[in-house]
Structures are given as structure tokens and as C-alpha cells.
Amino acid sequence: MPEPITTQLINDVWDTIKDAVTSGLDTAVPYAVPRPALDTVAIVSAEKIKATGGWQYLKHPDAPPHVRVETSGDAFDIMHHYELGYHDLHAPDTDAIKQWATAARQFELNVALRYYAEQADRVSYRTVGELYHADPDGWGQLRCVKFSPAIPEEWEKADLERTVKVDFMVEGIQALVYRIGGGPYVRRPADLSLSWTPLDHCKAELLLTEQLEFEKVGPKTIIGVRIDPSVSRAKEAPPSS
């Protein structure tokens, strides 16, 4: 018995689709630093997630229409959809598929940044030089994730383990500071995984799926920083050793 026509068509172009997706997941976005990858900003572990059930649909503020997000506790299940019509299966638009994959890479970063920011303790300092007062739980050096645009260049000179810039905005916060050891991290058992499923009328749908779970994310482990020269006195804390 011959294979269904949808299977035949997608088998013929699967390598082309896979190459476009791989390229999209690896491509830097216009602001260049960092690449739109979660592990350039957060500490990422390949541990299995602990969530076992009770998944509920979440209307995530950063999710485009083709993305479905479900949550269970501190875990997120993310599925990106991309429909291919009959003619698309004969000649897929590789540029569009690449952009879809790049958007998926950016979205996982957005999920983490928003979750971190929502859970962070918010602190204002008079100057960038007072960042050393930030003393979140954990050990090791501090990492600063700087949001753009409109962040002064002196942020680059902050004496932290790494100062990285992302094109992201959260009201009331200019940066996140946390420790690289014993602080917040993300469980991601596997990277975004490509698959497909058949649809009616000789169509197919590409899927990129992954699960993320956040550990030790809260006001004790993450500081949401804003530099405000009008602050009368910075939050005092002993400098980290």
C-alpha cells in the first residue's frame, strides 16, 4: 500500500525543512548580543522536569497566535505550530520557516525573562556603581542581564561575572541580577524538537516543542534593578565577596 500523499510530499522536503529550522534556531537576531538563546542568559540544566500533571492553558503575553503554552506549577510546555499547504509541501518557503524557528528561540528566552522579572525583588540604586550592593541568595559571582533600549553604556563596566544585553522590556526594571551558583536556573531536558503532523486536504503542520521548568526563582534569588538618581539612599547590603 502506498504512503499517504502528505507523507510522500513531506518526506521529499524534510531535509530542506530541517536545515531551515536548524539555521533559524542558531541565527542571531538584529541586535546581535546575545543570540536569542536561553543558555546565553540563564543557567540551564538538562535535568528532567518534576511536573507530572495538572497542565493548564496559559495566555502568555509574549506568545504569538501560533504558539500554545501550558503550565503545571513552575513548568511550561511550549508548542509552536507552522502550517504547510499542499503547494508549500512541494516548495516550502525556507526563509519563512527559518524566521519561525528563530522566533521560537526568542520566545523561550522571553518566557524565562518575564518569569524571572515577575518573581524578582525590585530595588532602585542611584548609580550603576552600586550594583555590587545586590546580594541575592546563592554563591559565586553575580550575573547582570541588561534590558535594552535606553540603558547607559556604564552598565557594560559593572564588575559582574557577565553583563549581557537582551532586547526585552519589563516595566519598572532595567536589569536582573542573580548568582551563577545556587541561584535561579531552568530545567530543559531537551532543546526545541522538530516534528510534524498531517492535516486535512493534503496539508501538514510543523511543530517545535519543549518543556521548561524554573527552579529557585524568587525574590530571594533575583534582584530586579532600576537605576534612579533621585533615590535618596540605595538599599544597603554588604558587598559580595
mmCIF file of N, CA, C and O in Angstrom, residues 111-182:
data_model
loop_
_atom_site.group_PDB
_atom_site.id
_atom_site.type_symbol
_atom_site.label_atom_id
_atom_site.label_comp_id
_atom_site.label_asym_id
_atom_site.label_seq_id
_atom_site.Cartn_x
_atom_site.Cartn_y
_atom_site.Cartn_z
ATOM 1 N N VAL A 111 10.016 33.870 27.772
ATOM 2 C CA VAL A 111 9.315 33.186 28.853
ATOM 3 C C VAL A 111 10.145 33.249 30.131
ATOM 4 O O VAL A 111 9.633 33.572 31.209
ATOM 5 N N ALA A 112 11.435 32.963 30.018
ATOM 6 C CA ALA A 112 12.306 32.960 31.187
ATOM 7 C C ALA A 112 12.477 34.364 31.763
ATOM 8 O O ALA A 112 12.378 34.565 32.977
ATOM 9 N N LEU A 113 12.734 35.347 30.892
ATOM 10 C CA LEU A 113 12.957 36.703 31.382
ATOM 11 C C LEU A 113 11.719 37.250 32.086
ATOM 12 O O LEU A 113 11.823 37.895 33.138
ATOM 13 N N ARG A 114 10.550 37.016 31.510
ATOM 14 C CA ARG A 114 9.326 37.516 32.133
ATOM 15 C C ARG A 114 9.080 36.816 33.474
ATOM 16 O O ARG A 114 8.690 37.449 34.452
ATOM 17 N N TYR A 115 9.330 35.509 33.506
ATOM 18 C CA TYR A 115 9.113 34.773 34.751
ATOM 19 C C TYR A 115 10.077 35.255 35.829
ATOM 20 O O TYR A 115 9.692 35.474 36.978
ATOM 21 N N TYR A 116 11.343 35.430 35.468
ATOM 22 C CA TYR A 116 12.328 35.944 36.414
ATOM 23 C C TYR A 116 11.922 37.329 36.921
ATOM 24 O O TYR A 116 11.990 37.618 38.121
ATOM 25 N N ALA A 117 11.525 38.207 35.997
ATOM 26 C CA ALA A 117 11.189 39.578 36.366
ATOM 27 C C ALA A 117 9.961 39.629 37.270
ATOM 28 O O ALA A 117 9.908 40.438 38.214
ATOM 29 N N GLU A 118 8.975 38.790 36.990
ATOM 30 C CA GLU A 118 7.759 38.780 37.806
ATOM 31 C C GLU A 118 8.027 38.314 39.229
ATOM 32 O O GLU A 118 7.350 38.730 40.174
ATOM 33 N N GLN A 119 9.028 37.450 39.412
ATOM 34 C CA GLN A 119 9.324 36.893 40.722
ATOM 35 C C GLN A 119 10.392 37.677 41.488
ATOM 36 O O GLN A 119 10.618 37.435 42.669
ATOM 37 N N ALA A 120 11.074 38.611 40.808
ATOM 38 C CA ALA A 120 12.235 39.289 41.394
ATOM 39 C C ALA A 120 11.849 40.287 42.479
ATOM 40 O O ALA A 120 10.748 40.851 42.482
ATOM 41 N N ASP A 121 12.797 40.515 43.382
ATOM 42 C CA ASP A 121 12.712 41.605 44.342
ATOM 43 C C ASP A 121 13.173 42.872 43.619
ATOM 44 O O ASP A 121 14.262 42.911 43.050
ATOM 45 N N ARG A 122 12.357 43.920 43.634
ATOM 46 C CA ARG A 122 12.668 45.135 42.875
ATOM 47 C C ARG A 122 13.388 46.154 43.769
ATOM 48 O O ARG A 122 12.903 46.486 44.847
ATOM 49 N N VAL A 123 14.534 46.617 43.266
ATOM 50 C CA VAL A 123 15.389 47.523 44.033
ATOM 51 C C VAL A 123 15.852 48.656 43.124
ATOM 52 O O VAL A 123 16.162 48.433 41.951
ATOM 53 N N SER A 124 15.899 49.875 43.663
ATOM 54 C CA SER A 124 16.419 51.024 42.926
ATOM 55 C C SER A 124 17.748 51.463 43.527
ATOM 56 O O SER A 124 17.904 51.504 44.759
ATOM 57 N N TYR A 125 18.711 51.792 42.651
ATOM 58 C CA TYR A 125 20.002 52.333 43.055
ATOM 59 C C TYR A 125 20.202 53.679 42.381
ATOM 60 O O TYR A 125 19.645 53.952 41.307
ATOM 61 N N ARG A 126 21.034 54.497 43.016
ATOM 62 C CA ARG A 126 21.312 55.815 42.429
ATOM 63 C C ARG A 126 22.213 55.709 41.212
ATOM 64 O O ARG A 126 22.055 56.459 40.247
ATOM 65 N N THR A 127 23.205 54.811 41.257
ATOM 66 C CA THR A 127 24.178 54.698 40.171
ATOM 67 C C THR A 127 24.427 53.233 39.838
ATOM 68 O O THR A 127 24.169 52.331 40.651
ATOM 69 N N VAL A 128 24.960 53.001 38.645
ATOM 70 C CA VAL A 128 25.329 51.653 38.231
ATOM 71 C C VAL A 128 26.389 51.085 39.160
ATOM 72 O O VAL A 128 26.424 49.884 39.436
ATOM 73 N N GLY A 129 27.259 51.952 39.667
ATOM 74 C CA GLY A 129 28.325 51.503 40.555
ATOM 75 C C GLY A 129 27.826 50.850 41.832
ATOM 76 O O GLY A 129 28.575 50.126 42.493
ATOM 77 N N GLU A 130 26.574 51.086 42.187
ATOM 78 C CA GLU A 130 26.024 50.490 43.401
ATOM 79 C C GLU A 130 25.471 49.085 43.166
ATOM 80 O O GLU A 130 24.924 48.474 44.092
ATOM 81 N N LEU A 131 25.637 48.561 41.961
ATOM 82 C CA LEU A 131 25.149 47.209 41.683
ATOM 83 C C LEU A 131 25.769 46.177 42.621
ATOM 84 O O LEU A 131 25.177 45.128 42.865
ATOM 85 N N TYR A 132 26.991 46.463 43.114
ATOM 86 C CA TYR A 132 27.634 45.484 43.993
ATOM 87 C C TYR A 132 26.871 45.300 45.300
ATOM 88 O O TYR A 132 27.099 44.343 46.035
ATOM 89 N N HIS A 133 25.952 46.221 45.602
ATOM 90 C CA HIS A 133 25.128 46.070 46.802
ATOM 91 C C HIS A 133 24.105 44.936 46.641
ATOM 92 O O HIS A 133 23.590 44.426 47.635
ATOM 93 N N ALA A 134 23.791 44.583 45.406
ATOM 94 C CA ALA A 134 22.821 43.497 45.184
ATOM 95 C C ALA A 134 23.381 42.207 45.779
ATOM 96 O O ALA A 134 24.487 41.798 45.461
ATOM 97 N N ASP A 135 22.595 41.571 46.624
ATOM 98 C CA ASP A 135 23.087 40.387 47.325
ATOM 99 C C ASP A 135 22.028 39.274 47.329
ATOM 100 O O ASP A 135 21.525 38.892 48.385
ATOM 101 N N PRO A 136 21.690 38.749 46.158
ATOM 102 C CA PRO A 136 20.713 37.662 46.113
ATOM 103 C C PRO A 136 21.294 36.376 46.686
ATOM 104 O O PRO A 136 22.514 36.211 46.757
ATOM 105 N N ASP A 137 20.424 35.469 47.090
ATOM 106 C CA ASP A 137 20.862 34.181 47.623
ATOM 107 C C ASP A 137 21.647 33.392 46.581
ATOM 108 O O ASP A 137 21.440 33.548 45.369
ATOM 109 N N GLY A 138 22.497 32.518 47.063
ATOM 110 C CA GLY A 138 23.314 31.688 46.189
ATOM 111 C C GLY A 138 24.774 31.900 46.498
ATOM 112 O O GLY A 138 25.141 32.434 47.551
ATOM 113 N N TRP A 139 25.620 31.452 45.595
ATOM 114 C CA TRP A 139 27.054 31.647 45.773
ATOM 115 C C TRP A 139 27.676 31.938 44.409
ATOM 116 O O TRP A 139 27.032 31.882 43.382
ATOM 117 N N GLY A 140 28.934 32.256 44.440
ATOM 118 C CA GLY A 140 29.604 32.586 43.181
ATOM 119 C C GLY A 140 29.331 34.023 42.777
ATOM 120 O O GLY A 140 28.756 34.818 43.515
ATOM 121 N N GLN A 141 29.773 34.346 41.567
ATOM 122 C CA GLN A 141 29.682 35.716 41.083
ATOM 123 C C GLN A 141 28.256 36.088 40.679
ATOM 124 O O GLN A 141 27.396 35.233 40.474
ATOM 125 N N LEU A 142 28.065 37.400 40.551
ATOM 126 C CA LEU A 142 26.780 37.923 40.104
ATOM 127 C C LEU A 142 26.744 38.014 38.585
ATOM 128 O O LEU A 142 27.738 38.337 37.946
ATOM 129 N N ARG A 143 25.586 37.735 38.020
ATOM 130 C CA ARG A 143 25.375 37.949 36.591
ATOM 131 C C ARG A 143 24.319 39.034 36.424
ATOM 132 O O ARG A 143 23.325 39.066 37.154
ATOM 133 N N CYS A 144 24.551 39.921 35.479
ATOM 134 C CA CYS A 144 23.625 41.016 35.199
ATOM 135 C C CYS A 144 23.056 40.831 33.799
ATOM 136 O O CYS A 144 23.796 40.721 32.818
ATOM 137 N N VAL A 145 21.728 40.772 33.705
ATOM 138 C CA VAL A 145 21.036 40.705 32.421
ATOM 139 C C VAL A 145 20.413 42.071 32.181
ATOM 140 O O VAL A 145 19.469 42.477 32.859
ATOM 141 N N LYS A 146 20.963 42.793 31.241
ATOM 142 C CA LYS A 146 20.606 44.183 31.000
ATOM 143 C C LYS A 146 19.567 44.274 29.891
ATOM 144 O O LYS A 146 19.749 43.732 28.802
ATOM 145 N N PHE A 147 18.456 44.953 30.173
ATOM 146 C CA PHE A 147 17.420 45.130 29.174
ATOM 147 C C PHE A 147 17.736 46.365 28.327
ATOM 148 O O PHE A 147 18.284 47.339 28.806
ATOM 149 N N SER A 148 17.366 46.329 27.059
ATOM 150 C CA SER A 148 17.557 47.469 26.170
ATOM 151 C C SER A 148 16.208 47.790 25.540
ATOM 152 O O SER A 148 15.299 46.946 25.542
ATOM 153 N N PRO A 149 16.004 48.965 24.988
ATOM 154 C CA PRO A 149 16.996 50.017 24.742
ATOM 155 C C PRO A 149 17.129 50.963 25.932
ATOM 156 O O PRO A 149 16.577 50.707 26.996
ATOM 157 N N ALA A 150 17.826 52.058 25.688
ATOM 158 C CA ALA A 150 17.946 53.170 26.638
ATOM 159 C C ALA A 150 18.632 52.779 27.940
ATOM 160 O O ALA A 150 18.269 53.244 29.010
ATOM 161 N N ILE A 151 19.657 51.929 27.853
ATOM 162 C CA ILE A 151 20.453 51.601 29.029
ATOM 163 C C ILE A 151 21.839 52.224 28.841
ATOM 164 O O ILE A 151 22.499 52.002 27.834
ATOM 165 N N PRO A 152 22.318 53.002 29.795
ATOM 166 C CA PRO A 152 23.611 53.680 29.629
ATOM 167 C C PRO A 152 24.764 52.702 29.432
ATOM 168 O O PRO A 152 24.735 51.573 29.925
ATOM 169 N N GLU A 153 25.775 53.149 28.745
ATOM 170 C CA GLU A 153 26.927 52.301 28.451
ATOM 171 C C GLU A 153 27.687 51.883 29.709
ATOM 172 O O GLU A 153 28.377 50.884 29.722
ATOM 173 N N GLU A 154 27.582 52.689 30.797
ATOM 174 C CA GLU A 154 28.327 52.322 32.005
ATOM 175 C C GLU A 154 27.889 50.974 32.574
ATOM 176 O O GLU A 154 28.597 50.379 33.379
ATOM 177 N N TRP A 155 26.707 50.471 32.154
ATOM 178 C CA TRP A 155 26.304 49.134 32.589
ATOM 179 C C TRP A 155 27.336 48.102 32.153
ATOM 180 O O TRP A 155 27.544 47.098 32.817
ATOM 181 N N GLU A 156 27.969 48.343 31.001
ATOM 182 C CA GLU A 156 28.955 47.390 30.491
ATOM 183 C C GLU A 156 30.154 47.279 31.428
ATOM 184 O O GLU A 156 30.869 46.281 31.407
ATOM 185 N N LYS A 157 30.394 48.289 32.244
ATOM 186 C CA LYS A 157 31.566 48.307 33.112
ATOM 187 C C LYS A 157 31.275 47.733 34.494
ATOM 188 O O LYS A 157 32.154 47.705 35.348
ATOM 189 N N ALA A 158 30.036 47.293 34.701
ATOM 190 C CA ALA A 158 29.698 46.709 36.004
ATOM 191 C C ALA A 158 30.576 45.492 36.250
ATOM 192 O O ALA A 158 30.737 44.639 35.390
ATOM 193 N N ASP A 159 31.155 45.433 37.431
ATOM 194 C CA ASP A 159 32.116 44.369 37.739
ATOM 195 C C ASP A 159 31.377 43.110 38.187
ATOM 196 O O ASP A 159 31.389 42.726 39.356
ATOM 197 N N LEU A 160 30.740 42.450 37.229
ATOM 198 C CA LEU A 160 29.977 41.241 37.495
ATOM 199 C C LEU A 160 30.522 40.107 36.639
ATOM 200 O O LEU A 160 31.345 40.313 35.740
ATOM 201 N N GLU A 161 30.051 38.886 36.908
ATOM 202 C CA GLU A 161 30.547 37.709 36.180
ATOM 203 C C GLU A 161 30.332 37.865 34.683
ATOM 204 O O GLU A 161 31.180 37.556 33.878
ATOM 205 N N ARG A 162 29.172 38.336 34.323
ATOM 206 C CA ARG A 162 28.891 38.591 32.914
ATOM 207 C C ARG A 162 27.748 39.589 32.847
ATOM 208 O O ARG A 162 26.778 39.486 33.572
ATOM 209 N N THR A 163 27.901 40.585 31.998
ATOM 210 C CA THR A 163 26.806 41.518 31.749
ATOM 211 C C THR A 163 26.343 41.293 30.318
ATOM 212 O O THR A 163 27.101 41.524 29.379
ATOM 213 N N VAL A 164 25.133 40.802 30.154
ATOM 214 C CA VAL A 164 24.612 40.516 28.825
ATOM 215 C C VAL A 164 23.418 41.417 28.545
ATOM 216 O O VAL A 164 22.694 41.821 29.457
ATOM 217 N N LYS A 165 23.219 41.737 27.265
ATOM 218 C CA LYS A 165 22.147 42.634 26.857
ATOM 219 C C LYS A 165 21.107 41.861 26.061
ATOM 220 O O LYS A 165 21.440 41.072 25.178
ATOM 221 N N VAL A 166 19.845 42.088 26.378
ATOM 222 C CA VAL A 166 18.758 41.467 25.627
ATOM 223 C C VAL A 166 17.748 42.530 25.221
ATOM 224 O O VAL A 166 17.545 43.518 25.930
ATOM 225 N N ASP A 167 17.126 42.339 24.082
ATOM 226 C CA ASP A 167 16.119 43.265 23.584
ATOM 227 C C ASP A 167 14.778 42.887 24.197
ATOM 228 O O ASP A 167 13.979 42.168 23.604
ATOM 229 N N PHE A 168 14.565 43.365 25.402
ATOM 230 C CA PHE A 168 13.377 42.984 26.161
ATOM 231 C C PHE A 168 13.071 44.111 27.128
ATOM 232 O O PHE A 168 13.971 44.822 27.573
ATOM 233 N N MET A 169 11.799 44.303 27.431
ATOM 234 C CA MET A 169 11.422 45.376 28.332
ATOM 235 C C MET A 169 10.404 44.873 29.350
ATOM 236 O O MET A 169 9.469 44.148 29.003
ATOM 237 N N VAL A 170 10.612 45.243 30.601
ATOM 238 C CA VAL A 170 9.658 44.973 31.674
ATOM 239 C C VAL A 170 9.480 46.279 32.433
ATOM 240 O O VAL A 170 10.463 46.914 32.818
ATOM 241 N N GLU A 171 8.265 46.682 32.650
ATOM 242 C CA GLU A 171 8.011 47.953 33.315
ATOM 243 C C GLU A 171 8.626 47.971 34.716
ATOM 244 O O GLU A 171 8.441 47.046 35.501
ATOM 245 N N GLY A 172 9.404 49.023 34.965
ATOM 246 C CA GLY A 172 9.972 49.212 36.281
ATOM 247 C C GLY A 172 11.295 48.527 36.534
ATOM 248 O O GLY A 172 11.868 48.661 37.611
ATOM 249 N N ILE A 173 11.817 47.783 35.545
ATOM 250 C CA ILE A 173 13.086 47.069 35.717
ATOM 251 C C ILE A 173 13.994 47.348 34.526
ATOM 252 O O ILE A 173 13.552 47.306 33.379
ATOM 253 N N GLN A 174 15.249 47.631 34.797
ATOM 254 C CA GLN A 174 16.229 47.807 33.730
ATOM 255 C C GLN A 174 17.173 46.615 33.606
ATOM 256 O O GLN A 174 17.836 46.456 32.578
ATOM 257 N N ALA A 175 17.254 45.809 34.650
ATOM 258 C CA ALA A 175 18.164 44.665 34.609
ATOM 259 C C ALA A 175 17.779 43.667 35.685
ATOM 260 O O ALA A 175 17.087 43.993 36.654
ATOM 261 N N LEU A 176 18.249 42.434 35.514
ATOM 262 C CA LEU A 176 18.117 41.385 36.524
ATOM 263 C C LEU A 176 19.504 41.000 37.001
ATOM 264 O O LEU A 176 20.438 40.900 36.200
ATOM 265 N N VAL A 177 19.639 40.789 38.296
ATOM 266 C CA VAL A 177 20.916 40.359 38.862
ATOM 267 C C VAL A 177 20.676 39.103 39.689
ATOM 268 O O VAL A 177 19.752 39.059 40.506
ATOM 269 N N TYR A 178 21.494 38.082 39.452
ATOM 270 C CA TYR A 178 21.385 36.841 40.230
ATOM 271 C C TYR A 178 22.753 36.183 40.298
ATOM 272 O O TYR A 178 23.682 36.561 39.569
ATOM 273 N N ARG A 179 22.890 35.194 41.173
ATOM 274 C CA ARG A 179 24.169 34.496 41.302
ATOM 275 C C ARG A 179 24.204 33.263 40.403
ATOM 276 O O ARG A 179 23.198 32.571 40.219
ATOM 277 N N ILE A 180 25.391 32.978 39.882
ATOM 278 C CA ILE A 180 25.513 31.878 38.923
ATOM 279 C C ILE A 180 25.589 30.516 39.607
ATOM 280 O O ILE A 180 25.455 29.483 38.959
ATOM 281 N N GLY A 181 25.802 30.513 40.910
ATOM 282 C CA GLY A 181 25.799 29.264 41.668
ATOM 283 C C GLY A 181 24.761 29.333 42.768
ATOM 284 O O GLY A 181 24.695 30.307 43.507
ATOM 285 N N GLY A 182 23.934 28.288 42.875
ATOM 286 C CA GLY A 182 22.936 28.245 43.930
ATOM 287 C C GLY A 182 21.775 29.191 43.729
ATOM 288 O O GLY A 182 20.922 29.327 44.605
#
